[in-house]
């Protein structure tokens, strides 16, 4: 009940209030400030819902290790722009452990890894983008035995369409105060190569690692009775 009230307040009260404030009070002069506030408000309910799950130490440890692996994967491949296993690990976490686990690993890995790569106004967007990729992976695949090809296809599509589009939109909002469809299209086209590389890297790492991760995490889930969702 408390989670439902929190979701309703954030999504149907606070976010519309922020948007109306930007339109009628700021006169559409602060696109980035308003959109960043909306992104943060979108993150809050999910993070608080996970906090209230009362996870046991064994479950927190699994999420912490997966988050650490995602951060380490991004750091190890720092010399190869966008060619990183972070997207694959987030998808695997969601597909194997559940949508909330996928969201947590995605959001926290973006936040923690930016202590190495640099925090900035782009951080909440990265948290939301990777979090959504992991959440939707859990909603689609958790509780099933998806074929490796389906997981790889989803990983590539989600990273390209969800994460890539959100990051392109954040770049546009940071560059200009006059948001237009032409500007959005230009940013999408300029980021096409980077998003495509990240999508292909995600599919490749999933193809290589997903069967092993499924075996190990499945065994841990049964052996230790993990209650991750």
PDB file of C-alpha atoms in Angstrom:
ATOM      1  CA  UNK A   1       0.000   0.000   0.000  1.00  0.00           C
ATOM      2  CA  UNK A   2       2.782   2.384   0.946  1.00  0.00           C
ATOM      3  CA  UNK A   3       4.599   1.661  -2.323  1.00  0.00           C
ATOM      4  CA  UNK A   4       1.451   2.371  -4.331  1.00  0.00           C
ATOM      5  CA  UNK A   5       0.964   5.708  -2.581  1.00  0.00           C
ATOM      6  CA  UNK A   6       4.605   6.645  -3.175  1.00  0.00           C
ATOM      7  CA  UNK A   7       4.390   5.735  -6.866  1.00  0.00           C
ATOM      8  CA  UNK A   8       1.163   7.701  -7.265  1.00  0.00           C
ATOM      9  CA  UNK A   9       2.574  10.794  -5.543  1.00  0.00           C
ATOM     10  CA  UNK A  10       5.790  10.807  -7.592  1.00  0.00           C
ATOM     11  CA  UNK A  11       4.376   9.903 -10.994  1.00  0.00           C
ATOM     12  CA  UNK A  12       0.967  11.586 -10.915  1.00  0.00           C
ATOM     13  CA  UNK A  13       1.498  14.533  -8.567  1.00  0.00           C
ATOM     14  CA  UNK A  14       5.131  15.655  -8.310  1.00  0.00           C
ATOM     15  CA  UNK A  15       6.186  15.052 -11.919  1.00  0.00           C
ATOM     16  CA  UNK A  16       3.163  16.909 -13.385  1.00  0.00           C
ATOM     17  CA  UNK A  17       3.763  19.749 -10.896  1.00  0.00           C
ATOM     18  CA  UNK A  18       7.410  20.014 -11.993  1.00  0.00           C
ATOM     19  CA  UNK A  19       6.438  20.027 -15.676  1.00  0.00           C
ATOM     20  CA  UNK A  20       3.761  22.676 -15.110  1.00  0.00           C
ATOM     21  CA  UNK A  21       6.242  24.752 -13.099  1.00  0.00           C
ATOM     22  CA  UNK A  22       8.674  24.653 -16.012  1.00  0.00           C
ATOM     23  CA  UNK A  23       6.017  25.589 -18.557  1.00  0.00           C
ATOM     24  CA  UNK A  24       4.050  28.275 -16.708  1.00  0.00           C
ATOM     25  CA  UNK A  25       6.556  29.726 -14.226  1.00  0.00           C
ATOM     26  CA  UNK A  26       9.899  29.339 -15.982  1.00  0.00           C
ATOM     27  CA  UNK A  27       8.354  29.908 -19.386  1.00  0.00           C
ATOM     28  CA  UNK A  28      10.139  26.938 -21.010  1.00  0.00           C
ATOM     29  CA  UNK A  29      13.530  28.539 -20.303  1.00  0.00           C
ATOM     30  CA  UNK A  30      15.016  25.671 -18.299  1.00  0.00           C
ATOM     31  CA  UNK A  31      14.476  22.491 -20.235  1.00  0.00           C
ATOM     32  CA  UNK A  32      17.380  20.656 -18.644  1.00  0.00           C
ATOM     33  CA  UNK A  33      16.563  21.600 -15.059  1.00  0.00           C
ATOM     34  CA  UNK A  34      12.963  20.463 -15.397  1.00  0.00           C
ATOM     35  CA  UNK A  35      13.822  17.261 -17.253  1.00  0.00           C
ATOM     36  CA  UNK A  36      16.579  16.378 -14.747  1.00  0.00           C
ATOM     37  CA  UNK A  37      14.089  16.838 -11.889  1.00  0.00           C
ATOM     38  CA  UNK A  38      11.646  14.518 -13.680  1.00  0.00           C
ATOM     39  CA  UNK A  39      14.399  11.903 -14.118  1.00  0.00           C
ATOM     40  CA  UNK A  40      15.303  12.039 -10.407  1.00  0.00           C
ATOM     41  CA  UNK A  41      11.640  11.741  -9.404  1.00  0.00           C
ATOM     42  CA  UNK A  42      11.328   8.715 -11.700  1.00  0.00           C
ATOM     43  CA  UNK A  43      14.271   7.051  -9.913  1.00  0.00           C
ATOM     44  CA  UNK A  44      13.104   7.688  -6.346  1.00  0.00           C
ATOM     45  CA  UNK A  45      10.091   5.311  -6.105  1.00  0.00           C
ATOM     46  CA  UNK A  46      11.968   2.310  -7.495  1.00  0.00           C
ATOM     47  CA  UNK A  47      15.008   2.815  -5.276  1.00  0.00           C
ATOM     48  CA  UNK A  48      12.837   3.252  -2.174  1.00  0.00           C
ATOM     49  CA  UNK A  49      10.743   0.209  -3.077  1.00  0.00           C
ATOM     50  CA  UNK A  50      13.906  -1.886  -3.269  1.00  0.00           C
ATOM     51  CA  UNK A  51      15.080  -0.426   0.054  1.00  0.00           C
ATOM     52  CA  UNK A  52      11.844  -1.575   1.704  1.00  0.00           C
ATOM     53  CA  UNK A  53      12.153  -5.156   0.462  1.00  0.00           C
ATOM     54  CA  UNK A  54      14.197  -6.011   3.576  1.00  0.00           C
ATOM     55  CA  UNK A  55      16.754  -7.993   1.647  1.00  0.00           C
ATOM     56  CA  UNK A  56      18.907 -10.416   3.592  1.00  0.00           C
ATOM     57  CA  UNK A  57      22.701 -10.197   3.674  1.00  0.00           C
ATOM     58  CA  UNK A  58      23.066 -12.981   1.108  1.00  0.00           C
ATOM     59  CA  UNK A  59      20.818 -11.151  -1.367  1.00  0.00           C
ATOM     60  CA  UNK A  60      22.510  -7.802  -0.820  1.00  0.00           C
ATOM     61  CA  UNK A  61      25.861  -9.541  -1.368  1.00  0.00           C
ATOM     62  CA  UNK A  62      24.758 -10.915  -4.747  1.00  0.00           C
ATOM     63  CA  UNK A  63      23.546  -7.509  -5.929  1.00  0.00           C
ATOM     64  CA  UNK A  64      26.717  -5.850  -4.619  1.00  0.00           C
ATOM     65  CA  UNK A  65      28.941  -8.328  -6.463  1.00  0.00           C
ATOM     66  CA  UNK A  66      27.023  -7.913  -9.721  1.00  0.00           C
ATOM     67  CA  UNK A  67      27.199  -4.128  -9.374  1.00  0.00           C
ATOM     68  CA  UNK A  68      30.928  -4.317  -8.676  1.00  0.00           C
ATOM     69  CA  UNK A  69      31.463  -6.556 -11.722  1.00  0.00           C
ATOM     70  CA  UNK A  70      29.542  -4.094 -13.895  1.00  0.00           C
ATOM     71  CA  UNK A  71      31.640  -1.190 -12.605  1.00  0.00           C
ATOM     72  CA  UNK A  72      34.862  -3.174 -13.079  1.00  0.00           C
ATOM     73  CA  UNK A  73      33.833  -4.153 -16.598  1.00  0.00           C
ATOM     74  CA  UNK A  74      33.313  -0.530 -17.527  1.00  0.00           C
ATOM     75  CA  UNK A  75      36.663   0.424 -15.994  1.00  0.00           C
ATOM     76  CA  UNK A  76      38.680  -2.397 -17.596  1.00  0.00           C
ATOM     77  CA  UNK A  77      37.458  -1.511 -21.089  1.00  0.00           C
ATOM     78  CA  UNK A  78      37.904   2.236 -20.618  1.00  0.00           C
ATOM     79  CA  UNK A  79      40.206   2.424 -23.643  1.00  0.00           C
ATOM     80  CA  UNK A  80      37.436   1.171 -25.941  1.00  0.00           C
ATOM     81  CA  UNK A  81      34.641   3.776 -26.062  1.00  0.00           C
ATOM     82  CA  UNK A  82      31.200   2.161 -25.759  1.00  0.00           C
ATOM     83  CA  UNK A  83      32.637  -1.351 -26.180  1.00  0.00           C
ATOM     84  CA  UNK A  84      31.918  -2.418 -22.603  1.00  0.00           C
ATOM     85  CA  UNK A  85      30.186  -5.362 -20.859  1.00  0.00           C
ATOM     86  CA  UNK A  86      28.175  -3.147 -18.513  1.00  0.00           C
ATOM     87  CA  UNK A  87      24.964  -3.354 -20.545  1.00  0.00           C
ATOM     88  CA  UNK A  88      25.265  -7.150 -20.797  1.00  0.00           C
ATOM     89  CA  UNK A  89      25.686  -7.594 -17.047  1.00  0.00           C
ATOM     90  CA  UNK A  90      22.705  -5.352 -16.303  1.00  0.00           C
ATOM     91  CA  UNK A  91      20.529  -7.333 -18.734  1.00  0.00           C
ATOM     92  CA  UNK A  92      21.724 -10.613 -17.226  1.00  0.00           C
ATOM     93  CA  UNK A  93      20.967  -9.383 -13.695  1.00  0.00           C
ATOM     94  CA  UNK A  94      17.407  -8.487 -14.655  1.00  0.00           C
ATOM     95  CA  UNK A  95      16.773 -11.608 -16.728  1.00  0.00           C
ATOM     96  CA  UNK A  96      18.085 -13.990 -14.062  1.00  0.00           C
ATOM     97  CA  UNK A  97      17.194 -12.287 -10.772  1.00  0.00           C
ATOM     98  CA  UNK A  98      14.158 -10.124 -11.491  1.00  0.00           C
ATOM     99  CA  UNK A  99      13.171  -6.665 -12.609  1.00  0.00           C
ATOM    100  CA  UNK A 100      13.964  -4.838  -9.345  1.00  0.00           C
ATOM    101  CA  UNK A 101      17.386  -6.487  -9.163  1.00  0.00           C
ATOM    102  CA  UNK A 102      18.083  -5.475 -12.748  1.00  0.00           C
ATOM    103  CA  UNK A 103      17.076  -1.899 -12.011  1.00  0.00           C
ATOM    104  CA  UNK A 104      19.241  -1.754  -8.903  1.00  0.00           C
ATOM    105  CA  UNK A 105      22.337  -3.153 -10.630  1.00  0.00           C
ATOM    106  CA  UNK A 106      21.871  -0.794 -13.591  1.00  0.00           C
ATOM    107  CA  UNK A 107      21.243   2.365 -11.564  1.00  0.00           C
ATOM    108  CA  UNK A 108      23.937   1.749  -8.945  1.00  0.00           C
ATOM    109  CA  UNK A 109      26.598   0.681 -11.453  1.00  0.00           C
ATOM    110  CA  UNK A 110      26.073   3.929 -13.392  1.00  0.00           C
ATOM    111  CA  UNK A 111      26.353   5.966 -10.196  1.00  0.00           C
ATOM    112  CA  UNK A 112      29.389   4.152  -8.768  1.00  0.00           C
ATOM    113  CA  UNK A 113      31.334   3.896 -12.040  1.00  0.00           C
ATOM    114  CA  UNK A 114      31.013   7.639 -12.547  1.00  0.00           C
ATOM    115  CA  UNK A 115      33.223   8.146  -9.488  1.00  0.00           C
ATOM    116  CA  UNK A 116      35.918   6.816 -11.837  1.00  0.00           C
ATOM    117  CA  UNK A 117      34.722   8.390 -15.097  1.00  0.00           C
ATOM    118  CA  UNK A 118      33.346  11.641 -13.691  1.00  0.00           C
ATOM    119  CA  UNK A 119      30.067  12.637 -12.096  1.00  0.00           C
ATOM    120  CA  UNK A 120      27.948  15.260 -13.788  1.00  0.00           C
ATOM    121  CA  UNK A 121      24.446  16.219 -14.885  1.00  0.00           C
ATOM    122  CA  UNK A 122      24.445  13.141 -17.128  1.00  0.00           C
ATOM    123  CA  UNK A 123      24.614  10.722 -14.159  1.00  0.00           C
ATOM    124  CA  UNK A 124      20.844  10.566 -13.355  1.00  0.00           C
ATOM    125  CA  UNK A 125      20.130   9.917 -17.028  1.00  0.00           C
ATOM    126  CA  UNK A 126      22.624   7.051 -17.122  1.00  0.00           C
ATOM    127  CA  UNK A 127      21.132   5.649 -13.915  1.00  0.00           C
ATOM    128  CA  UNK A 128      17.616   5.765 -15.337  1.00  0.00           C
ATOM    129  CA  UNK A 129      18.674   4.388 -18.735  1.00  0.00           C
ATOM    130  CA  UNK A 130      20.592   1.362 -17.434  1.00  0.00           C
ATOM    131  CA  UNK A 131      18.011   0.848 -14.688  1.00  0.00           C
ATOM    132  CA  UNK A 132      15.192   0.639 -17.239  1.00  0.00           C
ATOM    133  CA  UNK A 133      17.212  -1.774 -19.381  1.00  0.00           C
ATOM    134  CA  UNK A 134      17.629  -4.106 -16.395  1.00  0.00           C
ATOM    135  CA  UNK A 135      14.035  -3.679 -15.206  1.00  0.00           C
ATOM    136  CA  UNK A 136      12.516  -4.559 -18.577  1.00  0.00           C
ATOM    137  CA  UNK A 137      14.852  -7.571 -18.892  1.00  0.00           C
ATOM    138  CA  UNK A 138      13.426  -8.860 -15.618  1.00  0.00           C
ATOM    139  CA  UNK A 139       9.855  -8.198 -16.720  1.00  0.00           C
ATOM    140  CA  UNK A 140      10.404 -10.095 -19.981  1.00  0.00           C
ATOM    141  CA  UNK A 141      12.593 -13.027 -18.991  1.00  0.00           C
ATOM    142  CA  UNK A 142      12.660 -13.659 -15.241  1.00  0.00           C
ATOM    143  CA  UNK A 143      10.954 -16.931 -14.268  1.00  0.00           C
ATOM    144  CA  UNK A 144      11.432 -18.297 -17.784  1.00  0.00           C
ATOM    145  CA  UNK A 145      14.284 -19.988 -19.618  1.00  0.00           C
ATOM    146  CA  UNK A 146      14.863 -17.619 -22.532  1.00  0.00           C
ATOM    147  CA  UNK A 147      17.049 -18.716 -25.437  1.00  0.00           C
ATOM    148  CA  UNK A 148      20.405 -17.013 -25.577  1.00  0.00           C
ATOM    149  CA  UNK A 149      19.572 -15.422 -28.920  1.00  0.00           C
ATOM    150  CA  UNK A 150      16.450 -13.748 -27.481  1.00  0.00           C
ATOM    151  CA  UNK A 151      18.406 -12.270 -24.562  1.00  0.00           C
ATOM    152  CA  UNK A 152      21.110 -10.987 -26.913  1.00  0.00           C
ATOM    153  CA  UNK A 153      18.532  -9.459 -29.233  1.00  0.00           C
ATOM    154  CA  UNK A 154      16.772  -7.753 -26.338  1.00  0.00           C
ATOM    155  CA  UNK A 155      20.071  -6.474 -24.910  1.00  0.00           C
ATOM    156  CA  UNK A 156      21.111  -4.884 -28.180  1.00  0.00           C
ATOM    157  CA  UNK A 157      17.680  -3.347 -28.824  1.00  0.00           C
ATOM    158  CA  UNK A 158      17.235  -2.034 -25.270  1.00  0.00           C
ATOM    159  CA  UNK A 159      20.677  -0.455 -25.085  1.00  0.00           C
ATOM    160  CA  UNK A 160      20.269   1.135 -28.504  1.00  0.00           C
ATOM    161  CA  UNK A 161      16.697   2.384 -28.139  1.00  0.00           C
ATOM    162  CA  UNK A 162      16.252   3.072 -24.410  1.00  0.00           C
ATOM    163  CA  UNK A 163      19.693   3.951 -23.093  1.00  0.00           C
ATOM    164  CA  UNK A 164      20.889   5.548 -26.314  1.00  0.00           C
ATOM    165  CA  UNK A 165      17.788   7.691 -26.787  1.00  0.00           C
ATOM    166  CA  UNK A 166      17.815   8.908 -23.176  1.00  0.00           C
ATOM    167  CA  UNK A 167      21.487   9.866 -23.352  1.00  0.00           C
ATOM    168  CA  UNK A 168      21.019  11.628 -26.689  1.00  0.00           C
ATOM    169  CA  UNK A 169      18.100  13.565 -25.235  1.00  0.00           C
ATOM    170  CA  UNK A 170      20.168  14.574 -22.199  1.00  0.00           C
ATOM    171  CA  UNK A 171      22.962  15.770 -24.512  1.00  0.00           C
ATOM    172  CA  UNK A 172      20.507  17.897 -26.468  1.00  0.00           C
ATOM    173  CA  UNK A 173      19.081  19.427 -23.293  1.00  0.00           C
ATOM    174  CA  UNK A 174      22.587  20.257 -22.033  1.00  0.00           C
ATOM    175  CA  UNK A 175      23.565  21.890 -25.328  1.00  0.00           C
ATOM    176  CA  UNK A 176      20.595  24.134 -26.044  1.00  0.00           C
ATOM    177  CA  UNK A 177      17.569  25.808 -24.531  1.00  0.00           C
ATOM    178  CA  UNK A 178      15.640  25.612 -27.799  1.00  0.00           C
ATOM    179  CA  UNK A 179      14.595  21.976 -28.124  1.00  0.00           C
ATOM    180  CA  UNK A 180      13.282  21.117 -31.583  1.00  0.00           C
ATOM    181  CA  UNK A 181      12.605  17.948 -33.523  1.00  0.00           C
ATOM    182  CA  UNK A 182      15.372  18.922 -35.926  1.00  0.00           C
ATOM    183  CA  UNK A 183      17.845  19.240 -33.066  1.00  0.00           C
ATOM    184  CA  UNK A 184      16.755  15.918 -31.571  1.00  0.00           C
ATOM    185  CA  UNK A 185      17.143  14.190 -34.942  1.00  0.00           C
ATOM    186  CA  UNK A 186      20.614  15.704 -35.365  1.00  0.00           C
ATOM    187  CA  UNK A 187      21.702  14.457 -31.933  1.00  0.00           C
ATOM    188  CA  UNK A 188      20.267  11.011 -32.643  1.00  0.00           C
ATOM    189  CA  UNK A 189      22.191  10.796 -35.894  1.00  0.00           C
ATOM    190  CA  UNK A 190      25.427  12.047 -34.349  1.00  0.00           C
ATOM    191  CA  UNK A 191      25.175   9.445 -31.575  1.00  0.00           C
ATOM    192  CA  UNK A 192      24.149   6.617 -33.905  1.00  0.00           C
ATOM    193  CA  UNK A 193      27.633   5.110 -34.167  1.00  0.00           C
ATOM    194  CA  UNK A 194      28.265   5.167 -30.403  1.00  0.00           C
ATOM    195  CA  UNK A 195      24.882   3.619 -29.620  1.00  0.00           C
ATOM    196  CA  UNK A 196      25.357   0.979 -32.288  1.00  0.00           C
ATOM    197  CA  UNK A 197      28.775  -0.029 -30.909  1.00  0.00           C
ATOM    198  CA  UNK A 198      27.372  -0.279 -27.377  1.00  0.00           C
ATOM    199  CA  UNK A 199      24.438  -2.368 -28.638  1.00  0.00           C
ATOM    200  CA  UNK A 200      26.684  -4.780 -30.554  1.00  0.00           C
ATOM    201  CA  UNK A 201      29.074  -5.050 -27.597  1.00  0.00           C
ATOM    202  CA  UNK A 202      26.149  -5.834 -25.278  1.00  0.00           C
ATOM    203  CA  UNK A 203      24.912  -8.592 -27.601  1.00  0.00           C
ATOM    204  CA  UNK A 204      28.425 -10.036 -27.969  1.00  0.00           C
ATOM    205  CA  UNK A 205      29.138 -10.128 -24.233  1.00  0.00           C
ATOM    206  CA  UNK A 206      25.724 -11.658 -23.555  1.00  0.00           C
ATOM    207  CA  UNK A 207      26.361 -14.342 -26.150  1.00  0.00           C
ATOM    208  CA  UNK A 208      29.671 -15.205 -24.474  1.00  0.00           C
ATOM    209  CA  UNK A 209      28.708 -14.913 -20.807  1.00  0.00           C
ATOM    210  CA  UNK A 210      24.959 -15.434 -20.372  1.00  0.00           C
ATOM    211  CA  UNK A 211      24.959 -19.269 -20.205  1.00  0.00           C
ATOM    212  CA  UNK A 212      27.643 -19.279 -17.489  1.00  0.00           C
ATOM    213  CA  UNK A 213      25.929 -16.527 -15.531  1.00  0.00           C
ATOM    214  CA  UNK A 214      22.595 -18.340 -15.779  1.00  0.00           C
ATOM    215  CA  UNK A 215      24.157 -21.531 -14.452  1.00  0.00           C
ATOM    216  CA  UNK A 216      25.989 -19.879 -11.554  1.00  0.00           C
ATOM    217  CA  UNK A 217      23.215 -17.539 -10.467  1.00  0.00           C
ATOM    218  CA  UNK A 218      20.578 -20.246 -10.857  1.00  0.00           C
ATOM    219  CA  UNK A 219      22.562 -22.542  -8.586  1.00  0.00           C
ATOM    220  CA  UNK A 220      23.051 -19.774  -6.020  1.00  0.00           C
ATOM    221  CA  UNK A 221      19.365 -18.872  -6.120  1.00  0.00           C
ATOM    222  CA  UNK A 222      18.365 -22.460  -5.313  1.00  0.00           C
ATOM    223  CA  UNK A 223      21.142 -23.200  -2.820  1.00  0.00           C
ATOM    224  CA  UNK A 224      20.729 -20.046  -0.741  1.00  0.00           C
ATOM    225  CA  UNK A 225      17.017 -19.474  -1.294  1.00  0.00           C
ATOM    226  CA  UNK A 226      17.469 -15.986  -2.726  1.00  0.00           C
ATOM    227  CA  UNK A 227      14.271 -13.919  -2.710  1.00  0.00           C
ATOM    228  CA  UNK A 228      15.260 -11.411  -5.365  1.00  0.00           C
ATOM    229  CA  UNK A 229      12.567 -10.130  -7.715  1.00  0.00           C
TER     230      UNK A 229
END
